[in-house]
mmCIF file of C-alpha atoms and ligand atoms in Angstrom:
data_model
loop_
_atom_site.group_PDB
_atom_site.id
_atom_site.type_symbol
_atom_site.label_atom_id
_atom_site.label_comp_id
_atom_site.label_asym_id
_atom_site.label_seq_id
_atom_site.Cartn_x
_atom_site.Cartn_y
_atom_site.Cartn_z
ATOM 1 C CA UNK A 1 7.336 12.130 -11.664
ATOM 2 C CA UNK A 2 10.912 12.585 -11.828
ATOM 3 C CA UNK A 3 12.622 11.948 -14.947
ATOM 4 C CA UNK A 4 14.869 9.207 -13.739
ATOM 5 C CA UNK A 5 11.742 7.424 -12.860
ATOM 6 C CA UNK A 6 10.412 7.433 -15.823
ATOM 7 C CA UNK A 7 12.831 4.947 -17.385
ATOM 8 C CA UNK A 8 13.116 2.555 -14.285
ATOM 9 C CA UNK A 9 9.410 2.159 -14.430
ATOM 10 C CA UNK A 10 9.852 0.755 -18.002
ATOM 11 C CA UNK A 11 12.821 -1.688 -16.944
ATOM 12 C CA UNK A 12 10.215 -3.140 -14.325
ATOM 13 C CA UNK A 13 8.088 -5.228 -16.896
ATOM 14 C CA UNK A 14 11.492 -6.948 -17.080
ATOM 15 C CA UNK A 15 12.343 -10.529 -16.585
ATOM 16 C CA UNK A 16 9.677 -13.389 -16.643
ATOM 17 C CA UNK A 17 10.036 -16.409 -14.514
ATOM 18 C CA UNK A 18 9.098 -19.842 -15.973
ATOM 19 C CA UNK A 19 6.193 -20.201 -12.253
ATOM 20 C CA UNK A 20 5.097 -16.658 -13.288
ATOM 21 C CA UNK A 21 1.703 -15.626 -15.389
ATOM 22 C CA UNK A 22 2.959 -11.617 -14.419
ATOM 23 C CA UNK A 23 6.057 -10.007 -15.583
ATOM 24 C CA UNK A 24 8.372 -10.460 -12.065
ATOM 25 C CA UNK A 25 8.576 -7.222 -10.232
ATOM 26 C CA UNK A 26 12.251 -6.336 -10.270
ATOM 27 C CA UNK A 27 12.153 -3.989 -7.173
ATOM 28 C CA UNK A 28 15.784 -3.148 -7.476
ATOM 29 C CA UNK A 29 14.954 -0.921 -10.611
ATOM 30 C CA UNK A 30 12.249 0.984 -8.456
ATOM 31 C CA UNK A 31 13.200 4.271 -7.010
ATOM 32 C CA UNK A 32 13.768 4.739 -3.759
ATOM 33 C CA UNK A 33 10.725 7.399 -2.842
ATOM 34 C CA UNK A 34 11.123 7.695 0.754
ATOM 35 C CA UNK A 35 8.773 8.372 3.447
ATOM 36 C CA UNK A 36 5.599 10.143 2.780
ATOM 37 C CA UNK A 37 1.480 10.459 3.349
ATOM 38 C CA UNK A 38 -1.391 9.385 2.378
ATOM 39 C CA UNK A 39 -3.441 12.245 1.070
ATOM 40 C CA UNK A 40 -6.867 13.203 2.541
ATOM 41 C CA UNK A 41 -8.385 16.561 1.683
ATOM 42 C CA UNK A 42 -7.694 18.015 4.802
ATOM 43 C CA UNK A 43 -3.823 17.888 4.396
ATOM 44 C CA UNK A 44 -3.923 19.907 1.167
ATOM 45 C CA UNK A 45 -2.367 23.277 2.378
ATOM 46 C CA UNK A 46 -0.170 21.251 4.841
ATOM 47 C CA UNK A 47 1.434 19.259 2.579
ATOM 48 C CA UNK A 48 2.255 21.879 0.407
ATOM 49 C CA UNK A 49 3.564 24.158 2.546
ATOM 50 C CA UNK A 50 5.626 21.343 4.140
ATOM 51 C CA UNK A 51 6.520 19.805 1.437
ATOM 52 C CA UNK A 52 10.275 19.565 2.199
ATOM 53 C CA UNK A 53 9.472 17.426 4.623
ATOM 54 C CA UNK A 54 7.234 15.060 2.897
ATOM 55 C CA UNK A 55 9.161 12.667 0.283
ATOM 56 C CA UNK A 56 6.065 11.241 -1.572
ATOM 57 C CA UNK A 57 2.198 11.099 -1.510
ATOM 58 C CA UNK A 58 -0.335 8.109 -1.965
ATOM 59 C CA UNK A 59 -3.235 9.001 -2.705
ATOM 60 C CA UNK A 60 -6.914 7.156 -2.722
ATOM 61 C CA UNK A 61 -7.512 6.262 -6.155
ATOM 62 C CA UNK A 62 -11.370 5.739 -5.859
ATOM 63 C CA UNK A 63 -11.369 9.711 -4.996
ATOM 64 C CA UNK A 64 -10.156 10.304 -8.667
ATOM 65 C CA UNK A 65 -12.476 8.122 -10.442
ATOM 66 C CA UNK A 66 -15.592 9.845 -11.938
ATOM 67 C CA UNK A 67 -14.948 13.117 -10.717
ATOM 68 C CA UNK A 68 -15.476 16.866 -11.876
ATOM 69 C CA UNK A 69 -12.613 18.489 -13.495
ATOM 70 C CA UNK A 70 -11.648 20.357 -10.411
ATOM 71 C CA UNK A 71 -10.671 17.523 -8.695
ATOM 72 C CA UNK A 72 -8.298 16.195 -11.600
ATOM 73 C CA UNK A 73 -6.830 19.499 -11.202
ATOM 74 C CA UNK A 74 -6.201 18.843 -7.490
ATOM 75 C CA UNK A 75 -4.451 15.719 -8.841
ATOM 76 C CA UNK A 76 -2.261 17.888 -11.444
ATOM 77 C CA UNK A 77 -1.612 20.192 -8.691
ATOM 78 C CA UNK A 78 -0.258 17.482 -6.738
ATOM 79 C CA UNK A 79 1.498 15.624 -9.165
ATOM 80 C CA UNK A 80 3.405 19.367 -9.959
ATOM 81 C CA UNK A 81 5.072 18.766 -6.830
ATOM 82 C CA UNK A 82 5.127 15.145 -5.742
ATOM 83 C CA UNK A 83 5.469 11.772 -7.172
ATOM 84 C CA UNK A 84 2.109 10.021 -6.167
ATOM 85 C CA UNK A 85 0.950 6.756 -5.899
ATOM 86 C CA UNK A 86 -2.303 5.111 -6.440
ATOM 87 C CA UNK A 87 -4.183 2.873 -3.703
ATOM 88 C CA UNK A 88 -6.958 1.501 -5.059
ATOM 89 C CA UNK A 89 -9.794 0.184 -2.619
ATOM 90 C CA UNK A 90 -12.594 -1.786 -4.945
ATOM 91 C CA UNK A 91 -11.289 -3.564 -7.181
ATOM 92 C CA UNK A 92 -11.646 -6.346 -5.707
ATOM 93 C CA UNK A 93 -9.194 -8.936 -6.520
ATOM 94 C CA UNK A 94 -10.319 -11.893 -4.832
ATOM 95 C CA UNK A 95 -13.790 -11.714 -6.090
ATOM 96 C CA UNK A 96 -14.808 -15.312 -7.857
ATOM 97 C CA UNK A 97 -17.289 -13.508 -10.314
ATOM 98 C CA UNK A 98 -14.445 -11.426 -12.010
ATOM 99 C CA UNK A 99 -13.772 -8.096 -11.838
ATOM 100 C CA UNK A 100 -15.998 -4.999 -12.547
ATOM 101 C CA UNK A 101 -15.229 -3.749 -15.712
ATOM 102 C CA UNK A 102 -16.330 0.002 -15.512
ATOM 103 C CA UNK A 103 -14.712 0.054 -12.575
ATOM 104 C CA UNK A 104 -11.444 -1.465 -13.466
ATOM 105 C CA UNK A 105 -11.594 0.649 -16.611
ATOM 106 C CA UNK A 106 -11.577 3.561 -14.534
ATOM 107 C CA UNK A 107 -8.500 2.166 -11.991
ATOM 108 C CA UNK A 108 -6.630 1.265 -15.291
ATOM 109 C CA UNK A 109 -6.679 4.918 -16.888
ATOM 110 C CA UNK A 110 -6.207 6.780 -13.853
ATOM 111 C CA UNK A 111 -2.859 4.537 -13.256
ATOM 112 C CA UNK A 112 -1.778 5.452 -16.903
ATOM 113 C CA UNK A 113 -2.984 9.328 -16.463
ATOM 114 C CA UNK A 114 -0.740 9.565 -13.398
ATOM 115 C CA UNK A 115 2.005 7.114 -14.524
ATOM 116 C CA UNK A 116 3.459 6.219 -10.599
ATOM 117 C CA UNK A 117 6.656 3.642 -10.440
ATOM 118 C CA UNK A 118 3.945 1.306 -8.825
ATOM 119 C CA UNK A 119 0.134 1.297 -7.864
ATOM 120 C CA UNK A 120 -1.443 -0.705 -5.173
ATOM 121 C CA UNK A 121 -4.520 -2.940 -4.167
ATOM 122 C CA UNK A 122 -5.756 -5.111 -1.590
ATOM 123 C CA UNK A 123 -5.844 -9.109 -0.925
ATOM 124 C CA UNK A 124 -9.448 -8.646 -0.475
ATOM 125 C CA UNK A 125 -12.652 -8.698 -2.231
ATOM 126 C CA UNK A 126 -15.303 -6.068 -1.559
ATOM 127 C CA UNK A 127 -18.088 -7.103 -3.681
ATOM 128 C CA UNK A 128 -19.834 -10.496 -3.998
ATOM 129 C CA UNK A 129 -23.219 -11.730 -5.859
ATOM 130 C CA UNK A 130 -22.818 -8.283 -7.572
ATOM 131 C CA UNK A 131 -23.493 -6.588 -4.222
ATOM 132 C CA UNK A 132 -21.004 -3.929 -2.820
ATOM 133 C CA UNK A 133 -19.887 -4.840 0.756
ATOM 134 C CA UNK A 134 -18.646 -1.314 1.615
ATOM 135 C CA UNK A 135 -14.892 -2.832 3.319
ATOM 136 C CA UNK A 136 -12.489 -5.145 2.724
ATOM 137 C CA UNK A 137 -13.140 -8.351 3.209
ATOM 138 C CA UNK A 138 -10.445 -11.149 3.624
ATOM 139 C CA UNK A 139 -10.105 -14.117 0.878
ATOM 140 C CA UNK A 140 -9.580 -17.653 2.396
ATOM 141 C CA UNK A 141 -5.668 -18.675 2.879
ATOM 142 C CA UNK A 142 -6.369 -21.494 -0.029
ATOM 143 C CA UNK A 143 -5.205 -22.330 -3.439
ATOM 144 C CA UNK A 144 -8.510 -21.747 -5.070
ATOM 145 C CA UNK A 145 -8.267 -17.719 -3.828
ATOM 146 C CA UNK A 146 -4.497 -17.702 -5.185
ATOM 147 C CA UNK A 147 -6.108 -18.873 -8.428
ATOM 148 C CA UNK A 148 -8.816 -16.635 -8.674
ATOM 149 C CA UNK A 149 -6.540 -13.312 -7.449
ATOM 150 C CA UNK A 150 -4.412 -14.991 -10.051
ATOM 151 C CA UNK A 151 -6.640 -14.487 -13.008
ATOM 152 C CA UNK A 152 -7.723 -11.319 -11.656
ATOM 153 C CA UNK A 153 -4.843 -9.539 -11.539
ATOM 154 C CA UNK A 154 -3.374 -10.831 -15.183
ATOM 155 C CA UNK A 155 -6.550 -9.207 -15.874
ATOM 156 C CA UNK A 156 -5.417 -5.489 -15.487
ATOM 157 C CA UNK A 157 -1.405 -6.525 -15.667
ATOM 158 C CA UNK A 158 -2.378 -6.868 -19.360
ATOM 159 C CA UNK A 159 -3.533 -3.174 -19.455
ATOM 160 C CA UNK A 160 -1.096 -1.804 -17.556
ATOM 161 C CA UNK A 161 2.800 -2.068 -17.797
ATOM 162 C CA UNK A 162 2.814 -0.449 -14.216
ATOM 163 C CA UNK A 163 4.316 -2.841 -11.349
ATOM 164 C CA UNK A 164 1.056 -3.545 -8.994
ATOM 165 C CA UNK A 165 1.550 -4.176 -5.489
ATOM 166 C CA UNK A 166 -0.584 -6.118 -2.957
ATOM 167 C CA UNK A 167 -1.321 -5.066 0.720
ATOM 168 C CA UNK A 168 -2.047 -7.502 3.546
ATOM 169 C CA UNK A 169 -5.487 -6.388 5.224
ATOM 170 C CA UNK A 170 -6.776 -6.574 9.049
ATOM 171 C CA UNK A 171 -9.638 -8.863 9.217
ATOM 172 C CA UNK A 172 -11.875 -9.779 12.181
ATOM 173 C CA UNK A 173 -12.037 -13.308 11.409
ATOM 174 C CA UNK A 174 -10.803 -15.614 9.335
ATOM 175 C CA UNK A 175 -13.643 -17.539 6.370
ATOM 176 C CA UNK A 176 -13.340 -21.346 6.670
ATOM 177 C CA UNK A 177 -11.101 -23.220 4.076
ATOM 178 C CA UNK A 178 -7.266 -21.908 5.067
ATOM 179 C CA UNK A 179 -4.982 -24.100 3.639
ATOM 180 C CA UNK A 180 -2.156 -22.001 4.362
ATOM 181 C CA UNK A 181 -0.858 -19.636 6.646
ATOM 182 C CA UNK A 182 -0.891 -15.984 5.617
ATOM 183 C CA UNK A 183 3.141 -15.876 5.019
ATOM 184 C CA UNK A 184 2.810 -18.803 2.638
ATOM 185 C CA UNK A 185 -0.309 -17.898 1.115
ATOM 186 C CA UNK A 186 1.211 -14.239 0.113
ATOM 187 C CA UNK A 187 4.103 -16.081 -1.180
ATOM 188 C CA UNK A 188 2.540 -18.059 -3.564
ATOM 189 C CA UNK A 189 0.485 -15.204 -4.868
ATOM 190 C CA UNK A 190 3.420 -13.000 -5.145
ATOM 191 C CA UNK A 191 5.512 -15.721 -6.722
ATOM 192 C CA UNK A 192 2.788 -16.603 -9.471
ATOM 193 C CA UNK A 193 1.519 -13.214 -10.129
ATOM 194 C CA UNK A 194 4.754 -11.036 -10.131
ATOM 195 C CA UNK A 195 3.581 -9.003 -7.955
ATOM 196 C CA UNK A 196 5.069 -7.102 -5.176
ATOM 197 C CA UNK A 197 4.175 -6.275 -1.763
ATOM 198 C CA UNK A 198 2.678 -3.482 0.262
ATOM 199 C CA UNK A 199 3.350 -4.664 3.869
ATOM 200 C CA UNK A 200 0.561 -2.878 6.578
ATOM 201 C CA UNK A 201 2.971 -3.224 9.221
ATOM 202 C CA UNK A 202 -0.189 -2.170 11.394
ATOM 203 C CA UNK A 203 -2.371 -4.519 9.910
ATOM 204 C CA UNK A 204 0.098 -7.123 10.536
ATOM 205 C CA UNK A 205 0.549 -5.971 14.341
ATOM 206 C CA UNK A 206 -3.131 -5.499 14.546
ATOM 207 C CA UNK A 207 -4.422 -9.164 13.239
ATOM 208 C CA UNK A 208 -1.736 -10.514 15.608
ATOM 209 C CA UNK A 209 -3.215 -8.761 18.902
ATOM 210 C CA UNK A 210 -6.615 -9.825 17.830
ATOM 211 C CA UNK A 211 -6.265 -13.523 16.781
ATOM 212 C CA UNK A 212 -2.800 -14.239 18.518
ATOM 213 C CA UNK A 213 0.466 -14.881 16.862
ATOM 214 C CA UNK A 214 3.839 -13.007 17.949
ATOM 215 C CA UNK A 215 4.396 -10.491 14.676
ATOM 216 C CA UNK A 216 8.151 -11.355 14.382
ATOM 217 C CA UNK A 217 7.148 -15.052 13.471
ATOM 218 C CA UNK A 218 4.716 -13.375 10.875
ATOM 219 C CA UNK A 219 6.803 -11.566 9.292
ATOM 220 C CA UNK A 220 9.423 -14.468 9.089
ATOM 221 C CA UNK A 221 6.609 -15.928 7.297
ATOM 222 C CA UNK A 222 6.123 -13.439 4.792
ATOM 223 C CA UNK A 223 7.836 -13.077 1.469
ATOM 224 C CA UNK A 224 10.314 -10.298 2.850
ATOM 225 C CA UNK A 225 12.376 -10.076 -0.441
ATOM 226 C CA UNK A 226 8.909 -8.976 -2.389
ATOM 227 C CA UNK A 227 8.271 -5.888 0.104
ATOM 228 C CA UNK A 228 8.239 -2.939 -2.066
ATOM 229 C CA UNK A 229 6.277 -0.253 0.576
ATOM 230 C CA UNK A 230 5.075 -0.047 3.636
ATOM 231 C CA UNK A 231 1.663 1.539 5.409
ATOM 232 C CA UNK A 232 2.387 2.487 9.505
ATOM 233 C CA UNK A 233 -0.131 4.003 11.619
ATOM 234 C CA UNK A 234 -1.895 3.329 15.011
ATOM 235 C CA UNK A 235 -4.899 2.030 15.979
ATOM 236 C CA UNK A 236 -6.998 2.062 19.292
ATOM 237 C CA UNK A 237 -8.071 -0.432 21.467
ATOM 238 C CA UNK A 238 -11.888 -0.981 22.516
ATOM 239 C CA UNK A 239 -13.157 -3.911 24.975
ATOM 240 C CA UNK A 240 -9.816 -5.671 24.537
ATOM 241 C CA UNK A 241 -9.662 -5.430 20.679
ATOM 242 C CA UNK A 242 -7.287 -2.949 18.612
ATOM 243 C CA UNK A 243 -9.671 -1.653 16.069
ATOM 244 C CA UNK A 244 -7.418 -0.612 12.345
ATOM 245 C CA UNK A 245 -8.830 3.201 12.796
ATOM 246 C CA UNK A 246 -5.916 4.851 11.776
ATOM 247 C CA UNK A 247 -6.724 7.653 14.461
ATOM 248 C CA UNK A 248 -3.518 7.081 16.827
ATOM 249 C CA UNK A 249 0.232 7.736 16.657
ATOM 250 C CA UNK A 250 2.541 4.966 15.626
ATOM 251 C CA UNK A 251 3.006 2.732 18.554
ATOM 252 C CA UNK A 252 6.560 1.712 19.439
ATOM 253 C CA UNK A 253 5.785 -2.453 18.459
ATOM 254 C CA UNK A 254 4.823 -0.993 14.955
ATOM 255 C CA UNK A 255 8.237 1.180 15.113
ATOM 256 C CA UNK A 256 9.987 -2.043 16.278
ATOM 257 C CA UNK A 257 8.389 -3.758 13.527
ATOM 258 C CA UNK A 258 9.852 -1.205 10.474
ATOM 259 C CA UNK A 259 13.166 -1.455 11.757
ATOM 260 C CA UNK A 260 13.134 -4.928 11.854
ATOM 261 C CA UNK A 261 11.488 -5.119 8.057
ATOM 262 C CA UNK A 262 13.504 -2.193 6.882
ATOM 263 C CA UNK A 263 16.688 -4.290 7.864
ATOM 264 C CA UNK A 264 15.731 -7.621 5.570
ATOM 265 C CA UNK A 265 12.934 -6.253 2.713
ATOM 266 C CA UNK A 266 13.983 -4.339 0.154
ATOM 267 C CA UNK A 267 11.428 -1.489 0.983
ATOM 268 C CA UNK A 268 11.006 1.766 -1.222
ATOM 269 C CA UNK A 269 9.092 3.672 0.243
ATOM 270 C CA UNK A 270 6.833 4.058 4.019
ATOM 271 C CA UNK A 271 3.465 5.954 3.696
ATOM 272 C CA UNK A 272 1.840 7.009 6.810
ATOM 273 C CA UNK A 273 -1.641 6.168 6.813
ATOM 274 C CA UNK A 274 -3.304 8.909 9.278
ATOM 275 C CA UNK A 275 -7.371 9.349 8.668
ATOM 276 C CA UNK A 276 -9.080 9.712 12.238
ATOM 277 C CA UNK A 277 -8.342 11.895 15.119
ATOM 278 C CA UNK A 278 -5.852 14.307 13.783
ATOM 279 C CA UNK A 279 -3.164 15.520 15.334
ATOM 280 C CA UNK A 280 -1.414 18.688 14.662
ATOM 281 C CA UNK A 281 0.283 18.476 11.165
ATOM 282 C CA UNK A 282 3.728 18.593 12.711
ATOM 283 C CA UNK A 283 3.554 15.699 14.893
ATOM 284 C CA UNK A 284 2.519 13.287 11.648
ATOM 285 C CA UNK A 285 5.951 15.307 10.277
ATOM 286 C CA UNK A 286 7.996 13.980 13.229
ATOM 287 C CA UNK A 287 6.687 10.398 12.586
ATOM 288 C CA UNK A 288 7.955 10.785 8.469
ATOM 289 C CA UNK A 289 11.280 12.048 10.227
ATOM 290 C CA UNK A 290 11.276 9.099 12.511
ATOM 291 C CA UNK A 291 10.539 6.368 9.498
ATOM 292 C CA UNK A 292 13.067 8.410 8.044
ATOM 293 C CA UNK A 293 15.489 8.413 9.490
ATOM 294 C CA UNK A 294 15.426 4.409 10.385
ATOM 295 C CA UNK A 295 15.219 4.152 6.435
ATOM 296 C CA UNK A 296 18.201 5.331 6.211
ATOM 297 C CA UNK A 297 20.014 3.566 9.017
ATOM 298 C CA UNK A 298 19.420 0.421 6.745
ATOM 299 C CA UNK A 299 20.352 2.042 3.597
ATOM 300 C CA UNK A 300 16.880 2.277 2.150
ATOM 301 C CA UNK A 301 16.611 5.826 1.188
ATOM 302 C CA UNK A 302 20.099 7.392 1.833
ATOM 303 C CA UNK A 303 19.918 10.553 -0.126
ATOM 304 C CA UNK A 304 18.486 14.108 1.688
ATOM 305 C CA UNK A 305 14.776 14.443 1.620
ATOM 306 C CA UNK A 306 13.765 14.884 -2.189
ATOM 307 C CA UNK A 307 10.560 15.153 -4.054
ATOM 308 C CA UNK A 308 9.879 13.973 -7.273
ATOM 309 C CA UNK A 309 9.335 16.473 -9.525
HETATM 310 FE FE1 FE2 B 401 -2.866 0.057 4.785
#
């Protein structure tokens, strides 16, 4: 990490509002990382050989956990030259039985060993009755889920000093017992837990096509002032439904979308979330240009590409 970010990250456990159980995320102390990818194996020589070009990295955190040393090393190797993020993808937040605790143990000291500005995790749950579900499933849009997320997430923002940010997933349909629409419901949970917010811009884009909504109004709805990074990507569409594979270039609504967030959130940073389908490396290069560049059109990132370290 650069040094600079170092001594923001510590100014982010900050202030503590009276409706908060979390320390509020003061996202104007984060840096501002840029546009970069998320990692997948595949990308390893690309990325380093390109890596003018790529501002930041996220990278999968449940390919770190219980792991031979050689793949730590890949992590060291990448941390030499990029500041990198962890995504987590089980920890399941919204789960009513708690969390795991081997499990979160793990999240919590690969977070310290890699010591990011912020790490992120899902509005989901992916294990119930003690049985993994394999994906991310969505919580209800109620006050009981904002309670137990709540709890949840105290639960590791006592271990780690570390702002955590939540993503908004795709789902194919919606569990009975909404109380509130998704906008308000992320609200609340951002407002009580301190947390900030990963926006999917193509989640949000894809949940709209599927189950109706025009994404503008959505993203009125949301908690805009909370947005700390984004995910962008495109999906593909199969008997009249998009499907969230990441295996497509950015469409231009998604585009429209980020430069209509970029404008009003106070985003950080834009990963590009490319796993299916891949294209030559370049062209995923000309879509971090193209975040880029509308980045800094609203100010977001305005300094020269830069890497961490
Ligand atoms: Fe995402």
């Amino acid at each position: 990490m650069e040094e600079g970010a170092a001594a923001d990250v510590e100014d982010v456990a900050g202030a503590v509002d009276e409706d908060c159980e979390g320390s509020a995320i003061m996202i104007s102390t984060l840096p501002a990382l840029g546009v970069g990818l998320g990692f997948r194996e595949p990308f390893r020589s690309d990325v380093l050989f390109h890596r003018d070009r790529i501002d930041f990295l996220e990278i999968t955190a449940d390919h770190y956990l219980d792991v031979p040393d050689g793949k730590l090393q890949e992590l060291e190797m990448l941390a030499d030259h990029f500041t990198l993020i962890p995504h987590g993808l089980s920890l399941s937040l919204g789960s009513a039985e708690g969390l795991d605790q081997g499990y979160r143990n793990q999240i919590v000291d690969l977070v310290r060993r890699i010591d990011p500005p912020w790490w992120s995790e899902h509005v989901a749950f992916t294990r119930a009755g003690g049985i993994e579900l394999g994906h991310l499933a969505p919580v209800p849009f109620s006050h009981e889920a904002i309670d137990i997320l709540a709890a949840n997430i105290a639960e590791v923002q006592e271990l780690l000093d570390t702002p955590l940010i939540l993503e908004n997933i795709t789902y194919d349909f919606r569990l009975p017992g909404d109380e509130l629409d998704e906008g308000a419901f992320l609200a609340k949970l951002t407002e009580r837990t301190g947390c900030g917010l990963l926006l999917d811009l193509t989640n949000l884009y894809t949940n709209a096509m599927n189950h109706g909504g025009d994404p503008i109004d959505l993203l009125d709805q949301l908690p805009l002032d909370r947005v700390v990074q984004l995910h962008f990507v495109g999906g593909h569409w199969e008997q009249g439904v998009l499907i969230d594979s990441h295996s497509q270039p950015v469409p231009a609504q998604v585009w429209e979308l980020m430069d209509f967030v970029l404008a009003r959130a106070p985003v950080r940073g834009a990963i590009l979330e490319r796993d299916e389908n891949l294209p030559p490396f370049e062209s995923l290069l000309d879509e971090l240009e193209r975040a880029r560049q509308l980045g800094r059109k609203h100010g977001r990132w305005p300094l020269p590409t830069s890497n961490g370290p």
